[in-house]
Structure formats: structure tokens, C-alpha cells
Amino acid sequence: MQVLVSHLFIDSLTSPKPQKKEFKKKNLYALHSTFFFPFGIQIQFTINTEGPLSVLFIAELAYKCSDMNYGSSSRSSGFDSGNRTSRRSVEYGRTYVVKPKGRHQATIVWLHGLGDNGASWSQILETLPHPNIKWICPTAPTRPVASFGGFSCTAWFDAGDFSEEGPDDIEGMDASAAHVANLLSTEPANIKLGIGGFSMGAAIALYSATCYIHGKFGNGNPYPINLSVIIGFSGWLPCYRSLKSKVEVSQDAIRRAAALPVLLCHGRGDDVVMYEQGEKSAEVLRSAGFQNFSFKTYNGLGHYTSPEEMDDFCKWLRMKMGLDGSRSY
């Protein structure tokens, strides 16, 4: 193996790069890549290798470095998803908060993708023209991830495949959905609540939506908060096979599904969470009775965000949440 590290730096205050790559099996043999790690660490390297373990070794080494500057962490508290297993207690990384610059009308928890942290998205969200929104950007626990060869990185749940066809880690998704509900549970009663995310974060946002519609987490424990919006960038819908039956379980579930505003955005050039997976998620949501639903697609967009996508996102929020004082974007 021959490795050339062109730069390695730690800078938690700089704006994130537009491209947010995540790991997947078919990309493990890339000859030249840039990976984004917790707390702003970036490694750009060229690799000649005969197998994926060489790449994973470099990635694991970067995580060892990033652990020294990772920030504060906390255990999940408050509402409990109800899991009682031998799994060690889950510790979350640092949570970043972007305070509203105007009258506080809404709070949205935004969830990062695999291997990222809350800091990068907090820097993006702080620039949006919505002074009435408080943004909460938590950092996922560090855990082994099957799609990452079993190595540990920040992840909201274990995933062997970035698609709705992959096996569902219900325990992990319940724990993360409960953590998000905890973060929103202390907001004032008159504040609208929402959940959004990128990639794996989008999957948890959509999973939280299904829990809200059903009124329960996957393990049967009550879902404790009311949601006003759900947003997903470059993500997929977990547990899609059971969604329709969850909605049809009661008139309340049917009503909640029909009323909840949901925005999904996906690039047609996405080579991590394939566009077809986002399209299938949209079809399932529509067929399950999500009537207040928008699916926006972008030609040439890969697994990252674009100004056009952010513009559509801002316009959609302004329309669906009825916020005061939103600036033109």
C-alpha cells in the first residue's frame, strides 16, 4: 500500500465543504478521495491497494486522531425508547445549537450523515434566511457500522446498506429517534417542532415521522411529541415494508399522515444513496397516505447539497411553517 497524505488539519470553525461523502462498499477501492471526519478533520489521499482493509485502516487512523478533539458527549436521557439489552450505554457527541435571531417560532433538529458531526451542519443552517427558527444539531454516537467494515464512526444506527432494502436496525433507530424527541421535548408548548437530516440523518427523520404517525416507536413505546415538518436530503425510508399497515392502524394515524408536511430532496447523480432509493421512498410515502408531501430532484447533484436545493428548502419552510420575518434567499 502506498499512501500520500496531502493535508490533515483540524479546524472546527471553518465552513464545511459542499461535498459530504459517506463510505460504501463499492467506493472502498477509490484511488483518490477526500474524507470528512468529526470536528472538521479532513484527509485527502491517494491509495494503491489490493483490498479494502488498507483504506479502512487509513480511515480508522483518522478517527483515532479525531477522538482527541471530538468535544463533549452525553448519554441519552428523558424519554426512553424502551430498549433494555446488553448493549453498552449509548453516548452522543456534542450538540450544537443555532439560536433564533428573531422571535422564536419553531425548533428543528437537524441530523448529520455517517461519519459527520453536528458542527458542520450548524454552520450551514446558521446562514439560512429564517431568523425565527432554532436549529439543534446533535452528534451521533460512535459505533461499529457494518457498511464501514465493522469499524467505528459516528452513526445514528448500524447500516449494512444505504437503502430501504437493507436490514433495519430497529433498536438503533429507536434510540436515535428517542434522543431527538428528548431534544425537542423541552421546547415551549407554542413552538412548532420539526426534524430534518442528510443521508443517514434523513433516514432517522423519516423513521421519526413513521413513529409519530403510528404513535409508537418500533418497540411499542409511545412516541411523545407532535411534529410539524419533516425534511430529508439524500436519504431513504427505513422500515418501508410496514409503513402502510402502520398508517392504516387508526383514523388518527391516517389523519396525521395526511397532514404532516414532508420534503424529500435527492440528486440524480447520487452514488452513495442512489437516486432510485430516494424515488422508491417517495412512492412508498405517497402510497401510505402522506398527502402533504414534496419530492424534489436535481440533475447532476451527487451526495452533497447545492444552492438550488437549499433555496427550495428555504422556500418550502417559509410556506409550510408560516414563519414571520423570513428574508428572501
XYZ file of C-alpha atoms in Angstrom:
329
model
C 0.000 0.000 0.000
C 1.258 3.461 -0.913
C -0.378 6.446 0.792
C 0.154 10.122 0.124
C -1.494 12.397 2.706
C -1.738 15.807 1.085
C -3.275 17.620 4.029
C -4.540 16.951 7.529
C -5.936 19.758 9.585
C -8.282 20.394 12.472
C -10.471 23.466 12.212
C -13.930 23.287 13.724
C -14.731 26.892 12.817
C -14.406 26.787 9.041
C -17.434 26.318 6.817
C -17.965 22.730 5.649
C -17.115 21.798 2.111
C -20.134 21.287 -0.169
C -19.304 17.634 -0.816
C -20.148 15.270 2.042
C -19.043 11.779 1.113
C -20.049 8.695 3.023
C -18.479 5.265 2.886
C -19.941 2.405 0.947
C -18.587 -0.904 -0.189
C -18.116 -0.174 -3.860
C -16.104 3.003 -3.129
C -13.521 1.321 -0.920
C -11.091 0.967 -3.799
C -11.087 4.624 -4.832
C -7.627 5.806 -5.893
C -8.097 9.410 -4.826
C -10.630 10.643 -2.298
C -11.326 13.220 0.346
C -12.995 12.006 3.528
C -14.673 14.216 6.116
C -14.265 13.274 9.748
C -15.641 14.544 13.060
C -14.672 18.014 14.246
C -13.538 19.291 10.874
C -10.737 16.805 10.232
C -10.252 16.185 6.543
C -7.883 13.737 4.894
C -7.150 13.780 1.215
C -5.076 10.903 -0.043
C -4.048 8.747 -2.945
C -4.077 4.992 -2.421
C -2.810 2.000 -4.349
C -4.236 -1.073 -2.659
C -5.360 -4.616 -3.348
C -8.118 -4.673 -0.758
C -10.498 -2.577 1.315
C -8.703 -3.148 4.629
C -5.954 -0.740 3.593
C -8.466 2.035 3.056
C -10.306 1.210 6.262
C -7.026 1.312 8.177
C -6.400 4.866 6.996
C -9.955 5.865 7.872
C -9.682 4.290 11.318
C -6.387 6.085 11.887
C -8.073 9.381 11.092
C -10.800 8.640 13.625
C -8.180 7.895 16.266
C -6.768 11.366 15.614
C -10.191 12.977 15.677
C -11.049 11.410 19.049
C -8.568 13.755 20.699
C -10.624 16.792 19.685
C -14.115 15.454 19.486
C -15.864 17.664 22.061
C -18.247 16.858 24.867
C -20.586 13.904 24.831
C -23.707 12.921 26.717
C -25.845 9.892 27.410
C -29.396 9.860 26.182
C -31.878 10.901 28.878
C -35.523 11.889 29.246
C -37.896 9.913 27.034
C -36.693 6.334 26.686
C -37.279 4.280 23.582
C -37.613 1.283 25.870
C -34.616 -0.785 24.793
C -33.247 -2.990 27.563
C -30.391 -5.013 26.161
C -26.815 -5.898 26.989
C -25.583 -3.221 24.583
C -23.386 -0.683 26.369
C -24.938 2.696 27.078
C -25.058 4.957 24.044
C -23.104 8.181 24.347
C -23.831 11.042 21.991
C -21.302 13.598 20.852
C -21.519 17.328 21.181
C -24.798 19.096 20.370
C -24.596 22.423 18.541
C -27.409 24.978 18.792
C -28.120 27.848 16.417
C -30.292 30.308 18.314
C -33.054 32.235 16.515
C -32.153 35.800 15.618
C -35.798 36.911 15.738
C -38.934 35.808 17.580
C -38.680 32.098 18.304
C -41.456 30.285 16.428
C -40.002 26.893 15.521
C -37.304 24.420 16.543
C -35.860 21.889 14.114
C -33.416 19.117 14.996
C -31.046 18.527 12.083
C -29.194 15.196 11.824
C -25.893 14.761 10.001
C -24.819 11.847 7.810
C -22.494 8.929 8.501
C -19.090 9.962 9.892
C -20.003 13.648 10.193
C -20.933 15.700 13.270
C -23.341 18.430 14.290
C -20.846 21.257 13.803
C -20.725 21.160 10.008
C -24.478 21.438 9.550
C -24.880 24.080 12.262
C -22.570 26.316 10.210
C -24.728 25.849 7.115
C -28.045 26.327 8.908
C -26.849 29.487 10.618
C -26.675 31.188 7.215
C -30.294 30.451 6.234
C -32.770 33.337 5.980
C -35.102 32.127 8.740
C -34.458 34.159 11.907
C -37.391 32.571 13.747
C -36.026 29.009 13.718
C -33.865 27.477 16.417
C -31.684 24.710 14.998
C -30.430 21.845 17.176
C -27.609 19.832 15.611
C -26.640 16.796 17.696
C -23.725 14.454 17.025
C -24.417 10.742 16.688
C -22.772 8.108 18.886
C -19.576 6.466 17.673
C -20.391 2.830 16.926
C -19.318 -0.030 14.662
C -21.010 0.170 11.258
C -21.367 -2.848 9.000
C -21.080 -0.837 5.775
C -17.812 0.581 7.137
C -16.308 -2.880 7.528
C -17.223 -3.021 11.225
C -15.053 -0.039 12.112
C -16.467 2.661 14.369
C -17.670 6.078 13.243
C -20.458 8.470 14.127
C -23.726 6.839 13.071
C -27.364 7.070 14.118
C -27.790 3.305 13.703
C -25.990 0.339 12.197
C -26.398 0.066 8.444
C -25.178 -2.626 6.128
C -26.593 -0.951 3.043
C -27.704 2.619 2.365
C -31.141 1.723 1.056
C -34.661 0.767 2.061
C -33.765 -2.808 1.086
C -31.121 -3.148 3.809
C -31.761 -4.805 7.180
C -33.363 -2.500 9.714
C -31.574 -1.804 12.998
C -34.796 -1.071 14.905
C -33.033 -0.829 18.257
C -30.536 1.715 16.978
C -33.179 3.752 15.157
C -35.449 3.747 18.211
C -32.599 5.008 20.384
C -31.767 7.838 17.989
C -35.427 8.769 17.452
C -35.878 8.889 21.234
C -32.797 11.084 21.571
C -34.236 13.513 19.025
C -37.582 13.514 20.857
C -35.701 14.293 24.089
C -34.058 17.313 22.474
C -37.431 18.649 21.323
C -39.355 17.814 24.483
C -38.090 20.840 26.434
C -39.186 23.395 23.826
C -42.067 25.746 24.773
C -45.572 24.482 24.076
C -46.288 27.138 21.420
C -43.221 26.288 19.329
C -43.562 24.258 16.134
C -41.290 21.212 16.064
C -39.529 19.565 13.151
C -36.827 17.034 12.251
C -34.544 17.067 9.234
C -31.356 15.430 8.118
C -28.867 14.451 5.461
C -28.409 10.842 4.274
C -28.462 8.620 7.381
C -29.803 11.642 9.276
C -32.623 11.868 6.734
C -33.376 8.188 7.370
C -33.842 8.923 11.091
C -36.005 11.958 10.291
C -38.272 9.763 8.146
C -38.241 6.994 10.742
C -39.298 9.559 13.361
C -42.141 10.581 11.063
C -43.399 6.992 10.917
C -43.189 6.736 14.717
C -45.163 9.978 15.055
C -47.815 8.763 12.604
C -48.123 5.405 14.359
C -47.919 6.996 17.811
C -45.240 4.490 18.843
C -41.577 3.676 18.494
C -40.694 0.421 16.791
C -40.640 -1.371 20.152
C -44.169 -0.231 21.024
C -43.367 2.585 23.451
C -45.393 5.785 22.939
C -43.949 8.499 20.702
C -44.053 11.601 22.914
C -44.084 14.755 20.726
C -46.066 16.395 17.937
C -44.238 17.127 14.693
C -44.896 19.990 12.270
C -42.390 19.249 9.472
C -40.013 16.532 8.246
C -37.122 17.151 5.828
C -34.755 14.675 4.206
C -31.787 15.335 1.909
C -30.191 12.413 0.010
C -31.748 9.820 2.304
C -34.015 6.806 2.361
C -37.060 5.498 4.205
C -36.300 2.713 6.710
C -38.903 0.043 7.545
C -40.829 0.900 4.398
C -42.421 -2.555 4.209
C -44.558 -1.946 7.297
C -45.384 1.739 6.787
C -48.775 1.335 5.126
C -50.022 -1.014 7.839
C -48.845 1.453 10.494
C -50.801 4.271 8.895
C -53.949 2.186 8.443
C -53.987 1.113 12.086
C -56.237 4.018 13.132
C -58.031 7.104 11.890
C -55.649 9.232 13.947
C -52.687 7.740 12.087
C -54.385 8.350 8.729
C -55.094 11.953 9.718
C -51.538 12.585 10.916
C -50.039 11.087 7.754
C -52.243 13.222 5.532
C -51.459 16.444 7.398
C -47.710 16.176 8.120
C -45.619 18.280 5.688
C -42.683 16.228 4.343
C -39.956 17.397 1.959
C -37.548 14.961 0.318
C -34.705 16.170 -1.917
C -32.425 13.874 -3.906
C -29.747 14.288 -6.541
C -29.973 12.178 -9.682
C -26.189 11.809 -9.600
C -26.051 10.454 -6.042
C -23.703 7.443 -5.999
C -23.962 6.714 -2.263
C -27.701 6.669 -1.588
C -28.822 6.033 -5.132
C -31.490 8.247 -6.679
C -33.699 5.189 -7.236
C -33.749 4.632 -3.470
C -34.981 8.159 -2.849
C -37.577 7.743 -5.585
C -38.806 4.461 -4.062
C -39.062 6.137 -0.642
C -41.195 8.893 -2.168
C -43.505 6.340 -3.813
C -43.975 4.451 -0.555
C -44.767 7.618 1.398
C -47.357 8.698 -1.165
C -48.996 5.263 -1.264
C -49.142 5.189 2.545
C -51.251 8.364 2.627
C -48.709 11.175 3.059
C -50.642 13.795 1.122
C -48.725 16.927 2.183
C -45.586 15.653 0.522
C -42.978 17.091 -1.889
C -40.205 15.222 -3.702
C -37.650 17.451 -5.423
C -34.923 16.101 -7.686
C -31.755 17.692 -9.059
C -29.950 16.720 -12.245
C -26.240 16.129 -11.749
C -26.337 16.517 -7.964
C -24.299 13.902 -6.100
C -24.234 13.040 -2.420
C -23.995 16.633 -1.219
C -26.070 19.804 -1.164
C -26.355 22.595 -3.723
C -27.523 26.238 -3.676
C -30.610 25.268 -5.683
C -31.542 22.595 -3.168
C -31.048 24.961 -0.216
C -33.105 27.620 -1.987
C -36.003 25.175 -2.475
C -35.667 24.080 1.146
C -35.911 27.671 2.414
C -38.939 28.448 0.262
C -40.672 25.262 1.396
C -40.056 26.043 5.071
C -41.380 29.567 4.627
C -44.553 28.228 3.033
C -45.205 25.271 5.345
C -44.328 26.809 8.714
C -45.779 30.272 8.260
C -42.821 31.993 9.904
C -42.543 35.734 10.432
C -39.646 37.838 9.203
C -38.092 35.371 6.740
C -35.677 37.133 4.446
C -35.583 36.466 0.724
C -32.938 33.882 -0.085
